[in-house]
Amino acid sequence: MSLAISGENETVQVQDMDFELVKPSLPPVTGRASQDSTLTSREGDSAKPDVSPILCDGASMYSSAPRSPLAPTHAAASTESAESIDAHRQRELKWMAVFPTVPPSQARKNKKVRKLLQDGVPSSVRYLVWCHLTDSKTRALPGVYAKLGKRPHVPVFAEIEKDAEQSFPEQPQLHTAQGPLVSLLQAYLSMVPDIQYNSGLTFIAGHLLLLAPEEDAFWIFASMMDAHLRSYFATNTVQIEIDASLFSKALEAIDPVLTKKLFSTLFVGSLSVDLLHRVWDLFLYDGESALTRLEALSRWTGRCCRRIILVPRGSRRGQLPHLAHPPPACLPSATELLVLAANVKLKDDDIRKQRIKMEQQLKRTTQVRPPNGMSNVHAAAISLPRT
Amino acid sequence: MSKQFQFKLVLLGESAVGKSSLVLRFVKDQFDDYRESTIGAAFLTQTVTLDGQTTVKFEIWDTAGQERYKSLAPMYYRNAHCAVVVYDITQASSLEKARNWIRELQRQADPSIVIALCGNKADLAARRQVTQEEAQKYAEEEGLMWSETSAKTGEGVADIFTAIAKKLPLTAPPSSRTGGRGGPSGARQGVDLNRQAASQNGGEACNC
């Protein structure tokens, strides 16, 4: 199918349906640090934050060595009520208290963590939460990132540079060849050469760099890739076909090419920043089922949602469908959407079963085709620098 | 009856002016001659006792000063009740950076935020590039608290945090829940920071 976009007053054709492009009137949320949602506290007075000694100094809490983070520049909204300010601080404290008590390996099974995720993650602790959920500190080998950076440029270096500029037009610090985004991907691709680069990687890595110092972002990225995403970028892309199909199924008539794009960018550029971060929070906790869950919810929300999903971004390249600024009437709020998504009765087992089934189906059909010109790349080749 | 208050405090300032050292002195009463520069930010807490009855617990976000971390700062000063903006008395340029931070806070942070300007490395007065008069005059113009400290000797460190604690609105606990067990959360009211700050401005002068 094709996205036919014509002129200013656009309609989109998906298969044989016409969708009118809605131009939502919400103000854009560009470049803003991820704000945690202003969920009203639902915990009553039973939950007590553990504000016992949470003392840690910079050295023990964060890795040393090369860094350079960047983040969205705008400050917080100043119109928050005293109550929501207090709630925000309480969430910061609860997270800081949870890190030392729940080991990263347990975090994804921990109910308290899940509860905190649903309440919202303050931007000040978000990358630490992601470090924790992906257990990236365990993976981080001291000095490796710096060494990888010294390796010869990967073949797609110039392409990364170009994509960095196009994907983050408002973040000039991410554009340069020496900048953190190009460096991060150069390091990653020289470590894991069997990844087939596409601009989705730039989206994902760039987004991490808006919240985390460079080396932390690298290890979160590496962990996310290993745990969830590598198969999407492998030379044989069966996995993304599968998840995209599941996703399309959930959304019924949406085109698999678009859904593939959504998955391979992990929704960057397709969701508002706030919503995106919350999707990632859940994704890192729940894995792929969080994404599918979200889709199930979208279906549940019905036609309105589908319409929003099909609003292309317009000026940006790629014309991704997006949920960026949904008309308020269509969706309750980003927060509520996610809470609802989390509660959608969608058994992970069902998804898993469906996945396996589809996997078998797709393998039968796709393995006949040789992967385009990349047949001699070894699978799972990781090359770490010698230490 | 004893009262516990809890406030969020953020440290800002140029790289290597001694923000982390100041916090280390305040929290653990220690000093390192060689400290790795902070990445991202560090989080610590410390409690100040004002009189026998009242304690103020600070949630301290010690931010990284290097330029490349600048864009992360808003995540940390968001919803802070108070900020300590640090400069190095032996580096005139660091006061310029401090001014930038103060401008940014005045523009972007909560309007009622209590800001203290802090000239660190007072033990190196022989190499002083920023006079006390200059800094004090600027602080007065902007309505900031001001003092000099030495994280190395400890001089003035506890004083500045205590002075901030006194200046913060201590009428209604901002987080009674953390103080006494099980305050009904429905009745838990945030402090009206604006009202407090207004009355503070008219009232006592900075006592540092």
Coordinates of C-alpha atoms in Angstrom, one line a residue:
Chain A
M1 CA 0.0 0.0 0.0
S2 CA 1.1 3.5 -0.3
L3 CA 0.8 6.7 1.5
A4 CA -0.6 9.1 -0.9
I5 CA 0.0 12.6 0.4
S6 CA -1.0 15.5 -1.7
G7 CA -0.8 19.2 -1.0
E8 CA -1.9 20.8 2.2
N9 CA -5.3 19.4 2.6
E10 CA -4.2 15.8 2.7
T11 CA -5.9 12.5 2.7
V12 CA -4.1 9.3 3.2
Q13 CA -4.9 6.2 1.4
V14 CA -4.4 3.0 3.2
Q15 CA -5.3 0.1 1.0
D16 CA -8.6 1.2 -0.4
M17 CA -9.6 3.5 2.4
D18 CA -9.2 7.2 2.6
F19 CA -8.3 8.8 5.8
E20 CA -8.5 12.5 6.2
L21 CA -5.6 14.1 7.9
V22 CA -6.5 15.7 11.1
K23 CA -4.5 18.7 12.1
P24 CA -4.7 18.6 15.9
S25 CA -4.7 21.9 17.7
L26 CA -2.6 21.0 20.7
P27 CA 0.6 23.0 21.1
P28 CA 3.7 21.0 20.2
V29 CA 5.8 19.5 22.9
T30 CA 9.1 19.9 21.3
G31 CA 12.3 19.4 23.0
R32 CA 10.9 19.3 26.4
A33 CA 12.5 17.1 29.0
S34 CA 10.3 14.2 29.7
Q35 CA 7.8 15.3 32.2
D36 CA 6.4 12.7 34.3
S37 CA 2.8 12.7 34.2
T38 CA 0.8 14.5 36.8
L39 CA -1.1 11.5 37.8
T40 CA -2.9 12.1 41.0
S41 CA -1.7 9.9 43.6
R42 CA -3.9 6.9 44.0
E43 CA -2.1 5.2 46.7
G44 CA -4.0 6.7 49.6
D45 CA -2.0 7.0 52.7
S46 CA -0.8 3.4 52.9
A47 CA 2.3 3.7 50.9
K48 CA 5.2 5.1 52.7
P49 CA 8.3 6.2 50.8
D50 CA 11.5 4.8 52.0
V51 CA 13.4 7.9 52.7
S52 CA 15.8 6.3 54.9
P53 CA 19.4 7.1 54.2
I54 CA 19.9 7.3 50.4
L55 CA 23.4 8.4 50.4
C56 CA 25.5 7.8 47.5
D57 CA 28.2 9.9 46.0
G58 CA 28.6 10.6 42.3
A59 CA 31.3 8.1 41.9
S60 CA 29.3 5.2 43.1
M61 CA 26.1 6.1 41.5
Y62 CA 27.4 6.9 38.1
S63 CA 30.1 5.4 36.0
S64 CA 33.1 7.5 35.2
A65 CA 34.9 8.0 31.9
P66 CA 33.7 9.7 28.7
R67 CA 30.4 11.4 28.9
S68 CA 28.5 14.0 27.2
P69 CA 24.8 14.0 27.5
L70 CA 22.3 16.3 26.2
A71 CA 18.8 16.9 27.1
P72 CA 15.8 18.9 26.0
T73 CA 16.2 22.4 27.2
H74 CA 12.9 23.6 28.3
A75 CA 12.2 23.9 31.9
A76 CA 9.3 22.5 33.7
A77 CA 5.9 24.0 33.4
S78 CA 5.6 26.5 36.2
T79 CA 1.9 26.2 36.5
E80 CA 1.9 23.1 38.6
S81 CA 0.0 23.0 41.8
A82 CA 1.8 22.7 45.1
E83 CA 0.3 19.3 45.4
S84 CA 1.6 18.0 42.1
I85 CA 5.0 19.5 42.9
D86 CA 5.0 17.6 46.1
A87 CA 3.9 14.4 44.3
H88 CA 6.7 14.8 41.8
R89 CA 9.3 15.1 44.6
Q90 CA 7.8 12.1 46.3
R91 CA 8.2 10.0 43.2
E92 CA 11.8 11.1 42.8
L93 CA 12.4 10.0 46.4
K94 CA 10.6 6.7 46.0
W95 CA 12.7 5.9 42.9
M96 CA 15.9 6.8 44.6
A97 CA 14.9 4.5 47.5
V98 CA 14.0 1.7 45.2
F99 CA 17.3 1.5 43.3
P100 CA 19.3 0.2 46.2
T101 CA 16.6 -2.2 47.5
V102 CA 15.5 -3.9 44.3
P103 CA 18.4 -5.3 42.3
P104 CA 18.3 -4.7 38.6
S105 CA 17.9 -8.4 37.9
Q106 CA 14.7 -8.4 39.9
A107 CA 13.3 -5.1 38.8
R108 CA 11.2 -6.3 36.0
K109 CA 9.4 -8.7 38.3
N110 CA 9.0 -6.3 41.1
K111 CA 5.5 -5.1 41.9
K112 CA 6.7 -2.0 43.6
V113 CA 8.6 -1.0 40.5
R114 CA 5.6 -1.6 38.3
K115 CA 3.5 0.5 40.6
L116 CA 6.1 3.3 40.5
L117 CA 6.2 3.0 36.7
Q118 CA 2.5 3.5 36.5
D119 CA 2.6 6.5 38.8
G120 CA 5.1 8.1 36.5
V121 CA 8.8 8.5 36.3
P122 CA 10.3 12.0 36.9
S123 CA 12.6 13.0 34.2
S124 CA 15.4 13.5 36.7
V125 CA 15.5 9.8 37.4
R126 CA 14.3 8.4 34.1
Y127 CA 17.6 7.3 32.8
L128 CA 18.5 5.6 36.1
V129 CA 15.2 3.8 35.8
W130 CA 16.1 2.6 32.4
C131 CA 19.5 1.6 33.5
H132 CA 17.9 -0.4 36.2
L133 CA 15.2 -2.1 34.0
T134 CA 17.7 -3.1 31.4
D135 CA 20.3 -4.0 33.9
S136 CA 22.8 -2.1 31.8
K137 CA 25.2 -1.5 34.6
T138 CA 26.0 -5.2 34.7
R139 CA 26.7 -5.1 31.1
A140 CA 28.9 -2.1 31.2
L141 CA 32.5 -3.0 30.9
P142 CA 34.8 -0.1 32.0
G143 CA 36.8 1.4 29.2
V144 CA 35.1 -0.5 26.5
Y145 CA 33.1 2.4 25.2
A146 CA 36.1 4.6 24.8
K147 CA 38.0 1.8 23.0
L148 CA 35.2 1.1 20.6
G149 CA 35.1 4.8 19.7
K150 CA 38.7 4.5 18.5
R151 CA 37.9 1.8 16.0
P152 CA 37.8 2.7 12.3
H153 CA 34.6 4.2 11.0
V154 CA 31.9 1.7 10.2
P155 CA 30.8 1.7 6.5
V156 CA 27.5 3.5 7.4
F157 CA 29.2 6.3 9.3
A158 CA 28.3 9.0 6.8
E159 CA 24.7 7.7 6.7
I160 CA 24.5 7.9 10.5
E161 CA 25.7 11.5 10.4
K162 CA 23.1 12.4 7.9
D163 CA 20.3 10.7 9.8
A164 CA 21.4 12.3 13.0
E165 CA 20.9 15.7 11.5
Q166 CA 17.6 14.8 9.9
S167 CA 16.2 13.0 12.9
F168 CA 16.9 15.6 15.4
P169 CA 16.7 18.9 13.6
E170 CA 16.3 20.8 16.8
Q171 CA 19.2 19.3 18.6
P172 CA 22.4 20.5 16.9
Q173 CA 24.6 19.0 19.6
L174 CA 23.6 15.5 18.2
H175 CA 24.7 16.3 14.6
T176 CA 28.4 16.4 14.5
A177 CA 30.6 13.5 13.6
Q178 CA 32.3 13.8 17.0
G179 CA 29.0 14.3 18.8
P180 CA 27.5 11.7 21.1
L181 CA 24.9 10.3 18.8
V182 CA 27.3 9.4 15.9
S183 CA 29.9 8.2 18.5
L184 CA 27.4 5.9 20.2
L185 CA 26.2 4.3 17.0
Q186 CA 29.7 4.0 15.6
A187 CA 30.8 2.2 18.8
Y188 CA 27.8 0.0 18.8
L189 CA 27.9 -1.0 15.2
S190 CA 31.6 -1.8 15.4
M191 CA 30.9 -4.0 18.4
V192 CA 27.9 -5.8 16.8
P193 CA 28.6 -5.9 13.1
D194 CA 25.7 -8.1 12.1
I195 CA 23.3 -5.3 12.7
Q196 CA 21.8 -3.9 9.5
Y197 CA 21.8 -0.2 10.1
N198 CA 18.7 1.9 9.5
S199 CA 17.6 5.2 10.7
G200 CA 15.5 3.7 13.4
L201 CA 18.7 3.1 15.4
T202 CA 19.5 6.8 15.2
F203 CA 16.1 7.7 16.5
I204 CA 16.3 5.4 19.4
A205 CA 19.9 6.2 20.4
G206 CA 19.3 9.9 19.9
H207 CA 16.4 9.8 22.2
L208 CA 18.3 8.1 24.9
L209 CA 21.0 10.8 24.6
L210 CA 18.4 13.4 25.4
L211 CA 18.1 12.0 28.8
A212 CA 21.2 10.2 29.8
P213 CA 25.0 10.8 29.8
E214 CA 26.6 9.3 26.8
E215 CA 28.2 6.2 28.2
D216 CA 25.1 5.4 30.2
A217 CA 23.0 5.9 27.1
F218 CA 25.4 3.5 25.2
W219 CA 24.9 0.6 27.7
I220 CA 21.2 1.2 27.9
F221 CA 21.1 1.1 24.2
A222 CA 23.2 -2.1 24.0
S223 CA 20.9 -3.7 26.6
M224 CA 17.8 -2.7 24.8
M225 CA 19.1 -4.0 21.6
D226 CA 20.1 -7.4 23.1
A227 CA 16.9 -7.8 25.1
H228 CA 14.4 -6.6 22.6
L229 CA 15.5 -5.1 19.4
R230 CA 18.4 -6.8 17.8
S231 CA 16.2 -9.2 15.9
Y232 CA 14.5 -6.2 14.3
F233 CA 17.8 -5.1 12.8
A234 CA 19.2 -8.4 11.9
T235 CA 20.0 -9.1 8.3
N236 CA 17.2 -11.6 8.4
T237 CA 14.3 -9.6 9.6
V238 CA 11.8 -12.3 10.4
Q239 CA 11.2 -11.0 13.9
I240 CA 10.1 -7.5 12.9
E241 CA 7.8 -9.1 10.3
I242 CA 6.2 -11.0 13.1
D243 CA 5.8 -8.2 15.5
A244 CA 4.7 -5.9 12.8
S245 CA 2.1 -8.4 11.8
L246 CA 0.8 -8.9 15.3
F247 CA 0.7 -5.2 15.6
S248 CA -1.2 -4.8 12.3
K249 CA -3.6 -7.4 13.4
A250 CA -4.2 -5.5 16.6
L251 CA -4.9 -2.4 14.6
E252 CA -6.7 -4.3 11.9
A253 CA -6.3 -2.2 8.7
I254 CA -3.0 -0.5 9.4
D255 CA -0.3 -1.2 6.9
P256 CA 2.6 -3.5 7.9
V257 CA 5.2 -1.2 6.4
L258 CA 4.1 1.5 8.7
T259 CA 3.9 -0.7 11.7
K260 CA 7.4 -2.0 10.9
K261 CA 8.6 1.5 10.9
L262 CA 6.9 2.2 14.3
F263 CA 8.6 -0.8 15.8
S264 CA 12.0 -0.1 14.3
T265 CA 12.0 3.4 15.7
L266 CA 10.3 2.3 18.9
F267 CA 7.7 5.0 18.2
V268 CA 10.2 7.8 18.2
G269 CA 8.8 10.6 16.1
S270 CA 5.4 9.0 16.1
L271 CA 4.4 9.8 19.7
S272 CA 4.7 12.9 21.7
V273 CA 7.8 13.0 23.9
D274 CA 5.9 12.5 27.1
L275 CA 3.9 9.6 25.8
L276 CA 7.0 8.1 24.1
H277 CA 8.9 8.1 27.4
R278 CA 6.0 6.4 29.1
V279 CA 5.8 3.8 26.4
W280 CA 9.5 3.1 26.8
D281 CA 9.1 2.8 30.6
L282 CA 6.5 0.1 30.1
F283 CA 8.4 -1.4 27.2
L284 CA 11.5 -1.9 29.2
Y285 CA 9.5 -3.4 32.0
D286 CA 7.2 -5.6 30.0
G287 CA 9.0 -6.1 26.7
E288 CA 7.2 -6.4 23.4
S289 CA 3.9 -7.2 25.0
A290 CA 3.7 -3.6 26.3
L291 CA 3.7 -2.4 22.7
T292 CA 1.2 -4.9 21.6
R293 CA -0.9 -4.1 24.6
L294 CA -0.8 -0.4 23.7
E295 CA -2.1 -1.4 20.3
A296 CA -4.8 -3.5 21.7
L297 CA -5.8 -0.4 23.6
S298 CA -5.8 1.7 20.5
R299 CA -8.1 -0.7 18.9
W300 CA -10.3 -0.5 21.9
T301 CA -10.3 3.2 21.7
G302 CA -11.7 2.7 18.3
R303 CA -11.9 4.8 15.2
C304 CA -10.7 8.0 16.8
C305 CA -7.4 6.4 17.6
R306 CA -6.9 4.9 14.2
R307 CA -7.5 8.3 12.7
I308 CA -4.9 9.8 15.0
I309 CA -2.4 7.1 14.2
L310 CA -2.8 8.0 10.5
V311 CA -1.9 11.6 10.9
P312 CA 1.4 12.0 9.2
R313 CA 3.9 14.4 10.6
G314 CA 3.8 16.6 7.6
S315 CA 7.0 18.6 7.4
R316 CA 9.2 15.8 8.6
R317 CA 10.5 13.2 6.3
G318 CA 9.1 9.7 6.4
Q319 CA 5.5 10.7 6.9
L320 CA 5.2 8.4 9.8
P321 CA 1.8 8.1 11.2
H322 CA 1.8 9.6 14.6
L323 CA 0.0 10.0 17.9
A324 CA 1.9 13.2 18.5
H325 CA -0.7 15.7 19.4
P326 CA -4.0 13.9 19.6
P327 CA -7.1 16.1 19.8
P328 CA -8.1 16.1 23.4
A329 CA -11.5 14.7 22.6
C330 CA -10.0 11.6 21.2
L331 CA -7.8 10.5 24.0
P332 CA -8.2 11.0 27.7
S333 CA -4.6 11.9 28.3
A334 CA -1.2 10.3 27.7
T335 CA -1.1 9.1 31.2
E336 CA -4.5 7.6 31.3
L337 CA -3.9 5.9 28.1
L338 CA -0.9 4.2 29.5
V339 CA -2.6 3.2 32.7
L340 CA -5.4 1.8 30.6
A341 CA -2.9 0.1 28.4
A342 CA -1.3 -1.5 31.3
N343 CA -4.6 -2.8 32.5
V344 CA -5.8 -4.1 29.1
K345 CA -6.6 -7.7 29.6
L346 CA -4.2 -9.1 27.2
K347 CA -2.4 -12.2 28.4
D348 CA 1.2 -12.2 27.6
D349 CA 0.8 -15.9 27.0
D350 CA -1.6 -15.2 24.2
I351 CA 0.8 -12.9 22.6
R352 CA 3.6 -15.3 22.9
K353 CA 1.6 -18.1 21.4
Q354 CA 0.5 -16.0 18.6
R355 CA 4.0 -14.9 18.1
I356 CA 5.3 -18.4 17.9
K357 CA 2.7 -19.4 15.4
M358 CA 3.3 -16.4 13.2
E359 CA 7.0 -17.0 13.5
Q360 CA 6.7 -20.4 12.1
Q361 CA 4.5 -19.1 9.3
L362 CA 6.8 -16.3 8.4
K363 CA 9.9 -18.3 8.6
R364 CA 8.5 -20.6 6.0
T365 CA 7.9 -17.8 3.6
T366 CA 10.8 -15.5 4.3
Q367 CA 13.7 -17.9 4.5
V368 CA 13.2 -18.8 0.9
R369 CA 14.3 -15.3 0.0
P370 CA 18.0 -14.7 0.6
P371 CA 18.7 -11.6 2.7
N372 CA 19.6 -8.9 0.3
G373 CA 23.3 -9.1 -0.4
M374 CA 24.3 -9.7 3.2
S375 CA 24.4 -13.4 3.2
N376 CA 28.0 -13.7 4.3
V377 CA 27.5 -11.9 7.6
H378 CA 27.9 -14.1 10.6
A379 CA 25.0 -14.2 12.9
A380 CA 25.5 -12.9 16.5
A381 CA 29.0 -11.6 15.8
I382 CA 30.0 -9.5 18.7
S383 CA 33.5 -8.1 18.7
L384 CA 34.6 -6.6 21.9
P385 CA 37.9 -4.8 22.1
R386 CA 40.6 -6.6 23.9
T387 CA 41.1 -5.4 27.4
Chain B
M1 CA 6.1 19.1 69.3
S2 CA 8.9 18.3 66.8
K3 CA 8.4 19.1 63.2
Q4 CA 10.2 17.8 60.2
F5 CA 10.3 19.6 57.0
Q6 CA 11.7 18.3 53.7
F7 CA 12.9 20.4 50.8
K8 CA 14.5 19.8 47.4
L9 CA 17.7 21.6 46.9
V10 CA 19.7 21.8 43.6
L11 CA 23.4 22.8 43.2
L12 CA 24.4 24.5 40.1
G13 CA 27.5 26.2 38.8
E14 CA 30.5 25.9 36.6
S15 CA 32.6 22.8 36.4
A16 CA 35.2 22.5 39.2
V17 CA 34.0 25.3 41.4
G18 CA 33.4 22.7 44.2
K19 CA 29.7 21.8 44.2
S20 CA 30.3 18.2 45.0
S21 CA 32.9 19.0 47.6
L22 CA 30.5 21.4 49.2
V23 CA 27.9 18.7 49.4
L24 CA 30.4 16.1 50.6
R25 CA 31.5 18.5 53.4
F26 CA 27.9 19.2 54.3
V27 CA 26.7 15.6 54.3
K28 CA 29.7 13.6 55.5
D29 CA 32.0 16.3 56.7
Q30 CA 34.8 15.0 54.4
F31 CA 37.0 16.5 51.8
D32 CA 38.8 15.0 48.8
D33 CA 41.6 16.9 47.2
Y34 CA 41.0 15.0 44.0
R35 CA 37.5 14.4 43.0
E36 CA 36.2 12.9 39.8
S37 CA 33.9 15.3 38.1
T38 CA 30.2 14.5 38.4
I39 CA 28.3 12.8 35.6
G40 CA 24.7 13.6 35.2
A41 CA 23.9 14.3 38.9
A42 CA 24.2 12.8 42.3
F43 CA 21.6 12.6 44.9
L44 CA 22.1 12.9 48.6
T45 CA 20.2 13.9 51.7
Q46 CA 21.1 15.7 54.9
T47 CA 19.2 17.0 57.8
V48 CA 19.7 20.3 59.5
T49 CA 18.3 20.9 63.0
L50 CA 17.2 24.5 63.5
D51 CA 16.2 24.5 67.1
G52 CA 15.5 21.5 69.3
Q53 CA 12.2 21.1 67.7
T54 CA 12.5 21.7 64.0
T55 CA 14.5 19.7 61.5
V56 CA 14.8 20.3 57.8
K57 CA 15.8 17.5 55.6
F58 CA 17.4 18.5 52.3
E59 CA 17.0 16.3 49.2
I60 CA 20.1 17.4 47.4
W61 CA 20.6 17.1 43.7
D62 CA 24.2 17.8 42.9
T63 CA 24.4 18.5 39.2
A64 CA 27.4 18.1 36.8
G65 CA 28.9 21.4 35.9
Q66 CA 30.5 20.6 32.6
E67 CA 29.0 22.4 29.6
R68 CA 27.9 19.2 27.9
Y69 CA 25.6 18.4 30.8
K70 CA 24.0 21.8 30.8
S71 CA 20.9 20.7 29.0
L72 CA 20.2 18.0 31.7
A73 CA 19.9 20.7 34.4
P74 CA 16.2 21.5 34.0
M75 CA 15.4 17.9 34.9
Y76 CA 17.1 18.5 38.3
Y77 CA 16.0 22.0 39.2
R78 CA 12.4 21.2 38.4
N79 CA 10.3 21.6 41.5
A80 CA 13.3 22.5 43.6
H81 CA 12.5 24.7 46.7
C82 CA 16.0 26.1 46.8
A83 CA 19.1 26.3 44.7
V84 CA 22.7 26.9 45.7
V85 CA 24.6 28.5 42.8
V86 CA 28.3 28.1 43.3
Y87 CA 31.2 30.0 41.9
D88 CA 34.9 29.9 42.6
I89 CA 36.3 33.1 44.2
T90 CA 39.6 32.6 42.3
Q91 CA 37.9 32.4 38.9
A92 CA 36.1 35.6 37.7
S93 CA 34.6 33.6 34.9
S94 CA 32.8 31.3 37.2
L95 CA 30.8 34.2 38.6
E96 CA 29.7 34.9 35.1
K97 CA 28.5 31.4 34.8
A98 CA 26.7 31.7 38.1
R99 CA 24.9 34.8 36.8
N100 CA 23.7 32.7 33.8
W101 CA 22.4 30.0 36.1
I102 CA 20.6 32.5 38.2
R103 CA 19.0 34.1 35.2
E104 CA 17.9 30.7 34.0
L105 CA 16.5 29.8 37.4
Q106 CA 14.6 33.1 37.6
R107 CA 13.2 32.5 34.2
Q108 CA 12.5 28.8 34.3
A109 CA 12.4 27.5 37.9
D110 CA 9.5 27.8 40.3
P111 CA 9.1 31.5 40.9
S112 CA 9.3 31.1 44.7
I113 CA 12.6 29.3 44.6
V114 CA 15.1 30.4 47.3
I115 CA 18.4 31.1 45.6
A116 CA 21.7 31.3 47.5
L117 CA 24.9 32.5 45.7
C118 CA 27.9 30.8 47.2
G119 CA 31.6 31.8 46.6
N120 CA 33.6 28.7 47.3
K121 CA 37.3 28.1 47.9
A122 CA 37.5 30.9 50.5
D123 CA 40.7 29.2 51.7
L124 CA 42.4 30.4 48.5
A125 CA 41.7 34.1 49.3
A126 CA 45.2 35.0 48.2
R127 CA 44.3 34.2 44.6
R128 CA 41.0 35.9 44.8
Q129 CA 39.6 37.3 41.6
V130 CA 36.0 38.0 42.8
T131 CA 35.8 40.5 45.6
Q132 CA 33.2 40.1 48.3
E133 CA 31.8 43.5 47.6
E134 CA 31.2 42.7 43.9
A135 CA 29.4 39.4 44.7
Q136 CA 27.4 40.8 47.6
K137 CA 26.3 43.8 45.5
Y138 CA 25.1 41.5 42.8
A139 CA 23.3 39.2 45.2
E140 CA 21.5 42.2 46.8
E141 CA 20.4 43.5 43.5
E142 CA 18.9 40.1 42.6
G143 CA 17.5 39.4 46.0
L144 CA 19.7 36.4 46.6
M145 CA 21.3 35.0 49.7
W146 CA 25.1 35.2 49.5
S147 CA 28.0 33.9 51.4
E148 CA 31.5 32.5 51.0
T149 CA 32.5 29.0 51.9
S150 CA 35.5 26.7 51.9
A151 CA 34.6 23.1 51.3
K152 CA 38.2 22.3 52.2
T153 CA 38.2 23.8 55.6
G154 CA 34.5 23.5 56.2
E155 CA 34.2 27.3 56.8
G156 CA 30.7 28.6 56.2
V157 CA 29.4 25.3 54.7
A158 CA 26.9 24.3 57.4
D159 CA 26.0 28.0 57.8
I160 CA 24.8 28.5 54.3
F161 CA 22.6 25.4 54.4
T162 CA 21.2 26.4 57.8
A163 CA 20.5 29.9 56.5
I164 CA 18.6 28.5 53.6
A165 CA 16.6 26.2 55.9
K166 CA 15.6 29.2 58.0
K167 CA 14.6 31.1 54.9
L168 CA 12.3 28.4 53.6
P169 CA 8.7 28.5 54.5
L170 CA 8.4 26.5 57.7
T171 CA 4.7 26.9 58.5
A172 CA 3.2 23.9 56.8
P173 CA 5.3 20.8 56.2
P174 CA 5.6 20.3 52.5
S175 CA 5.8 16.6 53.1
S176 CA 4.2 15.7 56.4
R177 CA 3.9 12.2 55.1
T178 CA 7.6 11.7 55.4
G179 CA 7.8 13.2 58.8
G180 CA 5.1 11.6 60.8
R181 CA 3.6 8.3 59.9
G182 CA 0.4 8.2 58.1
G183 CA -0.8 11.7 57.9
P184 CA -4.0 11.6 55.9
S185 CA -2.9 12.2 52.4
G186 CA -6.1 13.8 51.4
A187 CA -5.5 16.5 53.9
R188 CA -1.9 16.9 53.0
Q189 CA -1.6 20.3 51.6
G190 CA 1.3 21.6 49.6
V191 CA 2.8 24.8 50.9
D192 CA 1.8 28.0 49.2
L193 CA 5.3 28.8 48.3
N194 CA 4.4 32.1 46.7
R195 CA 2.7 33.5 49.7
Q196 CA 5.5 32.4 51.9
A197 CA 8.1 33.9 49.7
A198 CA 6.4 37.2 49.5
S199 CA 6.2 37.5 53.2
Q200 CA 9.8 36.4 53.5
N201 CA 11.0 39.1 51.2
G202 CA 9.4 41.8 53.3
G203 CA 10.6 40.2 56.5
E204 CA 14.0 39.3 57.9
A205 CA 17.1 39.9 55.9
C206 CA 19.4 37.2 54.8
N207 CA 21.4 36.1 57.8
C208 CA 24.4 34.6 56.2

